[in-house]
C-alpha cells in the first residue's frame, strides 16, 4: 500500500489509506482514543474505537510519546468540524520510533528555550505555517520577475568590497587576503543589467549588525532587481507591482497558514499598489507635526517608520533622502540622493530600499573617495560607467521582513529556518 499525504486524504474518502507521520498530540475519552498525526503537509485526527482498531494498536497508543514516528492505516471519513475536513478511523498503528520527553510541549515556552530548540521548534504549527508562507513568497518573487522578462543573475557571496558601508562587514580569510561576506548583490547586479537589460539577484546577504530588534538578522535573504534605462520612479512602480503580486499570491495560496497564524487577511488584502510616494522633506514635516523631534538630514528610526505607516495606513514610499545618509552609489540631485524606501505598515519597517545609481564615472569616483573607499577596488564597477553608461536603477527587498509582514509574525527570527542574529549562531 502506498502512503497518502494527509493533505490529499480527501481524494480517498470512505477508503482505507496508509499515512505516515509523527504524533502531534493524543488524548483519551473513556474507551475512545484520539491521535493527532502530522506529516508535514497537514494534520489529521485519528480515532481509535474498540472493534475497528487492533488490540495491539490500542496498547501501542499508550506508549506513543509526542513526536513518535508512526505509520497508520485507517478509513478516511468526512468531518466538518476539523480544519482538514476529514478524520481517520484508525485500524492499525505501527511505530518506527517511540519518542520520549519531547521538549516542546503544548504549554508555553520562553523564546530563548525555543530558539535553542529551533531544530524541533520548526515542527510547531505556527513555525510550520510561517515557513510555508516563506516558501510561497520565494516562488512568487521568481515567478514575478521571470514573467516580467528578468533573468536571474547570481552574484558571489565572497567579495573583496563593501556595498553598504564598512561598519557591518563580516570578514574572513581568503587565502592570503581578506574577503567579506556580501552585504548586497547590487554592484554585481548592475553589471548584469548592462549585459542583460533586466536582472535580479536573489540570495543570502550578511550584515554584522549589532542591533537587537525584531527586524534585524545578520544573515538575511534579499531579492535585488536591477534595470538598465530606468530611473527612480520606475523603481517605485516595480516595487508596487512586486508587493501587490506577493500579497495576491499569499492570500490565494496560503489560506490555511494565514488562519493558523491568525493573520488579519482583510487588512492584508488592502495592501495593493500603487502606494503613496512622498518626498523626504514632506515625511519630516509629517513627523514633526506628529510631535517627533527629527531634524532635516537624519535617517528615520523604528518609531518614525511606525508613525509613517500609521499616517498612511498602508505601505508608503519615502524618496529623495539627504545624500549624506545614503550609500556612495546613489545618483544625486543636489543635496538629495535619488533613492526610495518602502515602509511597511503595522510596524514592520523598511521592506524595500533602492534607487537610481550614479552613472557618471567621474562623479562615482569622487563619491568612492568621499566615502573613504579604495578606488582600485571599485575600478570594475566604475568601468560600467565608461563602456556604455546608461541611467539605471534597482532595489533590494528583504525576504524575512516581507514574510513577517505577510504572516503578521512579530519577529523576523520566525521567518527563516535558522535565524542568525547577534548572540545567535546555534543550532
Ligand atoms: O536598504 P538596504 O541596505 O539596501 C541595499 O542593500 C541595496 N544595495 C539594495 C539595492 O538597491 N539593490 O537593504 C535592502 C532591504 C531592506 O529594505 C530590508 O528589507 C532588508 O534589505 N534588510 C534586512 N533584513 C533583515 N535584517 C537586516 N539586518 C537587514 N538589512 C536590510
Ligand atoms: Mg535601507
GROMACS .gro file of C-alpha atoms in nm, residues 10-422:
model
  413
   10UNK     CA    1  -0.997   1.398   0.064
   11UNK     CA    2  -0.938   1.203  -0.258
   12UNK     CA    3  -0.974   0.878  -0.060
   13UNK     CA    4  -1.294   0.949   0.132
   14UNK     CA    5  -1.451   0.626   0.257
   15UNK     CA    6  -1.143   0.426   0.162
   16UNK     CA    7  -0.861   0.274   0.360
   17UNK     CA    8  -0.534   0.464   0.343
   18UNK     CA    9  -0.183   0.438   0.481
   19UNK     CA   10  -0.050   0.758   0.641
   20UNK     CA   11   0.299   0.817   0.776
   21UNK     CA   12   0.395   1.093   1.012
   22UNK     CA   13   0.455   1.198   1.368
   23UNK     CA   14   0.235   1.202   1.678
   24UNK     CA   15   0.143   1.561   1.747
   25UNK     CA   16  -0.098   1.501   2.033
   26UNK     CA   17  -0.304   1.227   2.187
   27UNK     CA   18  -0.587   1.206   2.437
   28UNK     CA   19  -0.837   0.955   2.569
   29UNK     CA   20  -1.204   0.997   2.638
   30UNK     CA   21  -1.331   0.684   2.805
   31UNK     CA   22  -1.283   0.397   2.565
   32UNK     CA   23  -1.217   0.621   2.266
   33UNK     CA   24  -0.866   0.737   2.193
   34UNK     CA   25  -0.767   1.030   1.977
   35UNK     CA   26  -0.437   1.064   1.796
   36UNK     CA   27  -0.341   1.376   1.604
   37UNK     CA   28  -0.088   1.294   1.332
   38UNK     CA   29   0.115   1.542   1.130
   39UNK     CA   30   0.314   1.456   0.821
   40UNK     CA   31   0.439   1.799   0.721
   41UNK     CA   32   0.156   1.854   0.474
   42UNK     CA   33  -0.131   1.882   0.725
   43UNK     CA   34  -0.275   1.742   1.049
   44UNK     CA   35  -0.539   1.474   1.082
   45UNK     CA   36  -0.716   1.338   1.386
   46UNK     CA   37  -0.722   0.960   1.410
   47UNK     CA   38  -0.990   0.794   1.621
   48UNK     CA   39  -0.932   0.456   1.785
   49UNK     CA   40  -1.251   0.270   1.873
   50UNK     CA   41  -1.274  -0.084   2.004
   51UNK     CA   42  -1.387  -0.322   1.733
   52UNK     CA   43  -1.245  -0.110   1.449
   53UNK     CA   44  -0.887  -0.091   1.571
   54UNK     CA   45  -0.649  -0.377   1.653
   55UNK     CA   46  -0.584  -0.458   2.019
   56UNK     CA   47  -0.203  -0.422   1.967
   57UNK     CA   48  -0.258  -0.072   1.834
   58UNK     CA   49  -0.456   0.021   2.145
   59UNK     CA   50  -0.164  -0.094   2.357
   60UNK     CA   51   0.089   0.081   2.136
   61UNK     CA   52  -0.113   0.403   2.164
   62UNK     CA   53  -0.032   0.417   2.537
   63UNK     CA   54   0.341   0.412   2.467
   64UNK     CA   55   0.346   0.676   2.195
   65UNK     CA   56   0.514   0.993   2.318
   66UNK     CA   57   0.480   1.325   2.134
   67UNK     CA   58   0.674   1.318   1.802
   68UNK     CA   59   0.695   0.939   1.784
   69UNK     CA   60   0.717   0.839   1.417
   70UNK     CA   61   0.439   0.612   1.302
   71UNK     CA   62   0.256   0.453   1.012
   72UNK     CA   63  -0.121   0.442   1.048
   73UNK     CA   64  -0.383   0.261   0.849
   74UNK     CA   65  -0.745   0.364   0.862
   75UNK     CA   66  -1.060   0.476   0.683
   76UNK     CA   67  -1.099   0.838   0.577
   77UNK     CA   68  -1.425   0.996   0.693
   78UNK     CA   69  -1.571   1.338   0.632
   79UNK     CA   70  -1.563   1.559   0.941
   80UNK     CA   71  -1.691   1.911   0.904
   81UNK     CA   72  -1.559   2.020   1.248
   82UNK     CA   73  -1.192   1.969   1.164
   83UNK     CA   74  -0.978   2.218   0.974
   84UNK     CA   75  -0.887   1.948   0.725
   85UNK     CA   76  -1.249   1.842   0.675
   86UNK     CA   77  -1.166   1.474   0.736
   87UNK     CA   78  -1.071   1.240   1.014
   88UNK     CA   79  -0.937   0.887   1.021
   89UNK     CA   80  -1.097   0.581   1.178
   90UNK     CA   81  -0.778   0.402   1.279
   91UNK     CA   82  -0.741   0.030   1.207
   92UNK     CA   83  -0.375  -0.019   1.297
   93UNK     CA   84  -0.066   0.171   1.405
   94UNK     CA   85   0.298   0.079   1.354
   95UNK     CA   86   0.572   0.267   1.537
   96UNK     CA   87   0.900   0.343   1.360
   97UNK     CA   88   1.050   0.505   1.667
   98UNK     CA   89   0.891   0.578   2.001
   99UNK     CA   90   0.988   0.924   2.122
  100UNK     CA   91   1.000   1.019   2.487
  101UNK     CA   92   1.040   1.353   2.658
  102UNK     CA   93   0.995   1.581   2.356
  103UNK     CA   94   1.099   1.919   2.494
  104UNK     CA   95   0.839   2.136   2.322
  105UNK     CA   96   0.510   2.053   2.488
  106UNK     CA   97   0.176   2.224   2.430
  107UNK     CA   98   0.246   2.455   2.727
  108UNK     CA   99   0.406   2.797   2.674
  109UNK     CA  100   0.783   2.815   2.643
  110UNK     CA  101   1.021   3.110   2.656
  111UNK     CA  102   1.179   3.237   2.335
  112UNK     CA  103   1.534   3.151   2.443
  113UNK     CA  104   1.434   2.791   2.502
  114UNK     CA  105   1.253   2.771   2.172
  115UNK     CA  106   1.548   2.924   1.988
  116UNK     CA  107   1.783   2.665   2.140
  117UNK     CA  108   1.544   2.403   2.013
  118UNK     CA  109   1.492   2.561   1.674
  119UNK     CA  110   1.568   2.225   1.507
  120UNK     CA  111   1.249   2.096   1.670
  121UNK     CA  112   1.054   2.420   1.703
  122UNK     CA  113   1.005   2.433   1.324
  123UNK     CA  114   0.763   2.140   1.364
  124UNK     CA  115   0.522   2.353   1.570
  125UNK     CA  116   0.213   2.479   1.391
  126UNK     CA  117   0.290   2.850   1.379
  127UNK     CA  118   0.651   2.795   1.272
  128UNK     CA  119   0.541   2.545   1.014
  129UNK     CA  120   0.286   2.789   0.875
  130UNK     CA  121   0.527   3.086   0.861
  131UNK     CA  122   0.796   2.883   0.682
  132UNK     CA  123   0.545   2.754   0.429
  133UNK     CA  124   0.442   3.112   0.354
  134UNK     CA  125   0.811   3.194   0.312
  135UNK     CA  126   0.846   2.917   0.058
  136UNK     CA  127   0.546   3.051  -0.137
  137UNK     CA  128   0.690   3.403  -0.130
  138UNK     CA  129   1.023   3.274  -0.267
  139UNK     CA  130   0.832   3.117  -0.556
  140UNK     CA  131   0.609   3.411  -0.638
  141UNK     CA  132   0.904   3.651  -0.640
  142UNK     CA  133   1.084   3.443  -0.901
  143UNK     CA  134   0.765   3.395  -1.099
  144UNK     CA  135   0.702   3.768  -1.100
  145UNK     CA  136   1.045   3.857  -1.234
  146UNK     CA  137   1.055   3.576  -1.488
  147UNK     CA  138   0.715   3.679  -1.628
  148UNK     CA  139   0.840   4.035  -1.648
  149UNK     CA  140   1.142   3.945  -1.864
  150UNK     CA  141   1.410   3.950  -1.594
  151UNK     CA  142   1.683   3.690  -1.580
  152UNK     CA  143   1.817   3.555  -1.253
  153UNK     CA  144   2.178   3.660  -1.208
  154UNK     CA  145   2.364   3.508  -0.914
  155UNK     CA  146   2.629   3.730  -0.755
  156UNK     CA  147   2.921   3.599  -0.548
  157UNK     CA  148   2.887   3.566  -0.172
  158UNK     CA  149   3.258   3.610  -0.104
  159UNK     CA  150   3.353   3.961  -0.209
  160UNK     CA  151   3.655   4.189  -0.175
  161UNK     CA  152   3.450   4.509  -0.127
  162UNK     CA  153   3.166   4.663   0.072
  163UNK     CA  154   2.838   4.787  -0.072
  164UNK     CA  155   2.651   4.919   0.229
  165UNK     CA  156   2.922   5.073   0.445
  166UNK     CA  157   3.226   4.916   0.604
  167UNK     CA  158   3.092   4.903   0.961
  168UNK     CA  159   2.873   4.595   0.910
  169UNK     CA  160   3.112   4.370   0.718
  170UNK     CA  161   3.178   4.011   0.818
  171UNK     CA  162   3.532   3.930   0.717
  172UNK     CA  163   3.703   3.602   0.655
  173UNK     CA  164   4.043   3.489   0.533
  174UNK     CA  165   4.061   3.427   0.163
  175UNK     CA  166   4.394   3.253   0.125
  176UNK     CA  167   4.641   3.539   0.157
  177UNK     CA  168   4.392   3.821   0.153
  178UNK     CA  169   4.080   3.935   0.331
  179UNK     CA  170   3.734   3.873   0.194
  180UNK     CA  171   3.389   3.976   0.314
  181UNK     CA  172   3.052   3.807   0.311
  182UNK     CA  173   2.837   4.004   0.069
  183UNK     CA  174   2.613   4.277   0.210
  184UNK     CA  175   2.418   4.307  -0.115
  185UNK     CA  176   2.435   4.170  -0.468
  186UNK     CA  177   2.367   4.513  -0.613
  187UNK     CA  178   2.706   4.609  -0.756
  188UNK     CA  179   2.721   4.280  -0.943
  189UNK     CA  180   2.355   4.316  -1.037
  190UNK     CA  181   2.447   4.640  -1.213
  191UNK     CA  182   2.698   4.454  -1.431
  192UNK     CA  183   2.417   4.211  -1.514
  193UNK     CA  184   2.176   4.491  -1.606
  194UNK     CA  185   2.429   4.616  -1.863
  195UNK     CA  186   2.467   4.265  -2.002
  196UNK     CA  187   2.103   4.151  -1.996
  197UNK     CA  188   1.891   4.464  -1.956
  198UNK     CA  189   1.690   4.341  -1.658
  199UNK     CA  190   1.824   4.106  -1.393
  200UNK     CA  191   1.757   4.013  -1.034
  201UNK     CA  192   1.994   3.871  -0.781
  202UNK     CA  193   1.849   3.652  -0.510
  203UNK     CA  194   2.043   3.507  -0.223
  204UNK     CA  195   2.165   3.534   0.133
  205UNK     CA  196   2.328   3.861   0.234
  206UNK     CA  197   2.516   3.940   0.551
  207UNK     CA  198   2.546   4.233   0.788
  208UNK     CA  199   2.735   4.235   1.113
  209UNK     CA  200   2.453   4.433   1.272
  210UNK     CA  201   2.481   4.483   1.644
  211UNK     CA  202   2.111   4.575   1.658
  212UNK     CA  203   1.882   4.356   1.864
  213UNK     CA  204   1.546   4.441   1.711
  214UNK     CA  205   1.252   4.248   1.569
  215UNK     CA  206   1.368   4.347   1.218
  216UNK     CA  207   1.738   4.263   1.216
  217UNK     CA  208   1.916   3.945   1.121
  218UNK     CA  209   2.286   3.912   1.047
  219UNK     CA  210   2.210   3.673   0.761
  220UNK     CA  211   1.902   3.752   0.555
  221UNK     CA  212   1.778   3.690   0.205
  222UNK     CA  213   1.741   3.970  -0.039
  223UNK     CA  214   1.600   3.988  -0.391
  224UNK     CA  215   1.752   4.273  -0.590
  225UNK     CA  216   1.619   4.369  -0.932
  226UNK     CA  217   1.840   4.597  -1.140
  227UNK     CA  218   1.721   4.757  -1.463
  228UNK     CA  219   1.907   4.943  -1.737
  229UNK     CA  220   1.744   5.258  -1.879
  230UNK     CA  221   1.542   5.300  -1.559
  231UNK     CA  222   1.512   5.593  -1.320
  232UNK     CA  223   1.390   5.649  -0.965
  233UNK     CA  224   1.012   5.648  -1.041
  234UNK     CA  225   1.049   5.320  -1.234
  235UNK     CA  226   1.191   5.153  -0.926
  236UNK     CA  227   0.893   5.256  -0.715
  237UNK     CA  228   0.648   5.131  -0.978
  238UNK     CA  229   0.830   4.798  -0.999
  239UNK     CA  230   0.819   4.771  -0.619
  240UNK     CA  231   0.445   4.849  -0.616
  241UNK     CA  232   0.384   4.570  -0.865
  242UNK     CA  233   0.605   4.320  -0.683
  243UNK     CA  234   0.440   4.380  -0.344
  244UNK     CA  235   0.093   4.357  -0.498
  245UNK     CA  236   0.187   4.026  -0.664
  246UNK     CA  237   0.315   3.888  -0.333
  247UNK     CA  238   0.003   3.994  -0.141
  248UNK     CA  239  -0.227   3.845  -0.406
  249UNK     CA  240  -0.036   3.518  -0.417
  250UNK     CA  241  -0.019   3.475  -0.040
  251UNK     CA  242  -0.390   3.546   0.005
  252UNK     CA  243  -0.474   3.295  -0.265
  253UNK     CA  244  -0.231   3.015  -0.180
  254UNK     CA  245  -0.175   3.034   0.195
  255UNK     CA  246  -0.526   3.044   0.341
  256UNK     CA  247  -0.469   2.759   0.588
  257UNK     CA  248  -0.135   2.904   0.701
  258UNK     CA  249  -0.274   3.255   0.749
  259UNK     CA  250  -0.554   3.108   0.957
  260UNK     CA  251  -0.310   2.924   1.185
  261UNK     CA  252  -0.116   3.249   1.220
  262UNK     CA  253  -0.437   3.444   1.286
  263UNK     CA  254  -0.334   3.699   1.023
  264UNK     CA  255  -0.586   3.977   0.965
  265UNK     CA  256  -0.647   3.899   0.596
  266UNK     CA  257  -0.889   4.187   0.544
  267UNK     CA  258  -0.609   4.426   0.628
  268UNK     CA  259  -0.364   4.231   0.411
  269UNK     CA  260  -0.597   4.243   0.110
  270UNK     CA  261  -0.593   4.622   0.124
  271UNK     CA  262  -0.218   4.635   0.052
  272UNK     CA  263  -0.243   4.670  -0.323
  273UNK     CA  264  -0.032   4.930  -0.506
  274UNK     CA  265   0.030   5.187  -0.628
  275UNK     CA  266   0.133   5.308  -0.284
  276UNK     CA  267   0.169   5.675  -0.186
  277UNK     CA  268   0.506   5.832  -0.271
  278UNK     CA  269   0.627   6.118  -0.055
  279UNK     CA  270   0.939   6.331  -0.057
  280UNK     CA  271   1.170   6.306   0.244
  281UNK     CA  272   1.103   6.675   0.324
  282UNK     CA  273   0.731   6.603   0.341
  283UNK     CA  274   0.793   6.300   0.564
  284UNK     CA  275   0.993   6.521   0.801
  285UNK     CA  276   0.703   6.767   0.817
  286UNK     CA  277   0.455   6.488   0.892
  287UNK     CA  278   0.679   6.354   1.168
  288UNK     CA  279   0.732   6.697   1.320
  289UNK     CA  280   0.356   6.754   1.314
  290UNK     CA  281   0.317   6.426   1.498
  291UNK     CA  282   0.548   6.555   1.769
  292UNK     CA  283   0.878   6.394   1.671
  293UNK     CA  284   1.191   6.596   1.723
  294UNK     CA  285   1.357   6.487   1.399
  295UNK     CA  286   1.578   6.744   1.223
  296UNK     CA  287   1.628   6.753   0.848
  297UNK     CA  288   1.920   6.533   0.744
  298UNK     CA  289   1.861   6.248   0.985
  299UNK     CA  290   1.764   5.894   0.900
  300UNK     CA  291   1.440   5.751   1.034
  301UNK     CA  292   1.431   5.510   1.324
  302UNK     CA  293   1.172   5.248   1.412
  303UNK     CA  294   0.931   5.493   1.586
  304UNK     CA  295   0.938   5.723   1.282
  305UNK     CA  296   0.868   5.436   1.046
  306UNK     CA  297   0.587   5.319   1.269
  307UNK     CA  298   0.433   5.668   1.266
  308UNK     CA  299   0.460   5.699   0.888
  309UNK     CA  300   0.298   5.356   0.847
  310UNK     CA  301   0.010   5.471   1.069
  311UNK     CA  302  -0.027   5.803   0.889
  312UNK     CA  303  -0.085   5.626   0.556
  313UNK     CA  304  -0.250   5.313   0.695
  314UNK     CA  305  -0.053   5.105   0.445
  315UNK     CA  306   0.285   5.089   0.272
  316UNK     CA  307   0.440   5.423   0.180
  317UNK     CA  308   0.741   5.521  -0.029
  318UNK     CA  309   0.978   5.786   0.102
  319UNK     CA  310   1.208   5.921  -0.169
  320UNK     CA  311   1.483   6.184  -0.207
  321UNK     CA  312   1.668   6.120   0.118
  322UNK     CA  313   1.952   6.355   0.209
  323UNK     CA  314   2.257   6.221   0.023
  324UNK     CA  315   2.463   6.242   0.342
  325UNK     CA  316   2.280   5.944   0.496
  326UNK     CA  317   2.288   5.723   0.189
  327UNK     CA  318   2.546   5.490   0.032
  328UNK     CA  319   2.812   5.603  -0.218
  329UNK     CA  320   2.647   5.464  -0.532
  330UNK     CA  321   2.330   5.678  -0.540
  331UNK     CA  322   2.283   5.930  -0.816
  332UNK     CA  323   2.232   6.270  -0.658
  333UNK     CA  324   2.001   6.560  -0.724
  334UNK     CA  325   2.163   6.848  -0.537
  335UNK     CA  326   2.170   6.756  -0.169
  336UNK     CA  327   1.934   6.463  -0.225
  337UNK     CA  328   2.003   6.100  -0.317
  338UNK     CA  329   1.772   5.957  -0.583
  339UNK     CA  330   1.674   5.679  -0.350
  340UNK     CA  331   1.345   5.542  -0.219
  341UNK     CA  332   1.246   5.319   0.071
  342UNK     CA  333   0.916   5.141   0.103
  343UNK     CA  334   0.796   5.147   0.463
  344UNK     CA  335   0.554   4.870   0.555
  345UNK     CA  336   0.262   4.935   0.788
  346UNK     CA  337   0.197   4.760   1.122
  347UNK     CA  338   0.549   4.835   1.244
  348UNK     CA  339   0.734   4.606   1.000
  349UNK     CA  340   0.956   4.892   0.891
  350UNK     CA  341   1.161   4.926   0.575
  351UNK     CA  342   1.086   4.641   0.337
  352UNK     CA  343   1.248   4.780   0.023
  353UNK     CA  344   1.547   5.009  -0.020
  354UNK     CA  345   1.671   5.119  -0.359
  355UNK     CA  346   1.706   5.393  -0.616
  356UNK     CA  347   1.888   5.527  -0.916
  357UNK     CA  348   2.263   5.468  -0.949
  358UNK     CA  349   2.531   5.725  -1.023
  359UNK     CA  350   2.602   5.680  -1.395
  360UNK     CA  351   2.899   5.913  -1.443
  361UNK     CA  352   3.244   5.762  -1.392
  362UNK     CA  353   3.380   6.093  -1.271
  363UNK     CA  354   3.106   6.154  -1.013
  364UNK     CA  355   3.120   5.797  -0.891
  365UNK     CA  356   3.497   5.807  -0.846
  366UNK     CA  357   3.455   6.124  -0.639
  367UNK     CA  358   3.189   5.954  -0.427
  368UNK     CA  359   3.405   5.645  -0.369
  369UNK     CA  360   3.683   5.868  -0.239
  370UNK     CA  361   3.449   6.076  -0.023
  371UNK     CA  362   3.327   5.758   0.145
  372UNK     CA  363   3.685   5.660   0.228
  373UNK     CA  364   3.682   5.362  -0.007
  374UNK     CA  365   3.966   5.244  -0.226
  375UNK     CA  366   3.915   5.341  -0.592
  376UNK     CA  367   4.121   5.047  -0.718
  377UNK     CA  368   3.881   4.803  -0.551
  378UNK     CA  369   3.587   4.957  -0.735
  379UNK     CA  370   3.754   5.003  -1.075
  380UNK     CA  371   3.546   4.729  -1.237
  381UNK     CA  372   3.230   4.895  -1.103
  382UNK     CA  373   3.340   5.236  -1.230
  383UNK     CA  374   3.418   5.072  -1.568
  384UNK     CA  375   3.046   5.020  -1.624
  385UNK     CA  376   3.019   5.399  -1.648
  386UNK     CA  377   3.290   5.412  -1.914
  387UNK     CA  378   3.156   5.149  -2.152
  388UNK     CA  379   2.805   5.248  -2.248
  389UNK     CA  380   2.679   5.409  -1.930
  390UNK     CA  381   2.301   5.449  -1.907
  391UNK     CA  382   2.064   5.557  -1.635
  392UNK     CA  383   1.986   5.252  -1.428
  393UNK     CA  384   1.810   5.172  -1.106
  394UNK     CA  385   1.709   4.890  -0.878
  395UNK     CA  386   1.618   4.793  -0.526
  396UNK     CA  387   1.653   4.528  -0.260
  397UNK     CA  388   1.356   4.362  -0.093
  398UNK     CA  389   1.425   4.186   0.238
  399UNK     CA  390   1.260   3.845   0.233
  400UNK     CA  391   1.232   3.793   0.609
  401UNK     CA  392   1.075   4.132   0.677
  402UNK     CA  393   0.832   4.066   0.393
  403UNK     CA  394   0.740   3.724   0.534
  404UNK     CA  395   0.695   3.873   0.882
  405UNK     CA  396   0.465   4.140   0.744
  406UNK     CA  397   0.262   3.899   0.528
  407UNK     CA  398   0.219   3.649   0.812
  408UNK     CA  399   0.176   3.901   1.092
  409UNK     CA  400   0.460   3.731   1.282
  410UNK     CA  401   0.614   3.980   1.523
  411UNK     CA  402   0.985   3.896   1.486
  412UNK     CA  403   1.192   3.809   1.178
  413UNK     CA  404   1.360   3.525   1.368
  414UNK     CA  405   1.049   3.315   1.296
  415UNK     CA  406   1.057   3.375   0.922
  416UNK     CA  407   1.378   3.189   0.832
  417UNK     CA  408   1.454   2.828   0.932
  418UNK     CA  409   1.772   2.905   1.125
  419UNK     CA  410   1.798   3.273   1.212
  420UNK     CA  411   2.139   3.427   1.260
  421UNK     CA  412   2.142   3.721   1.499
  422UNK     CA  413   2.363   3.893   1.747
   0.00000   0.00000   0.00000
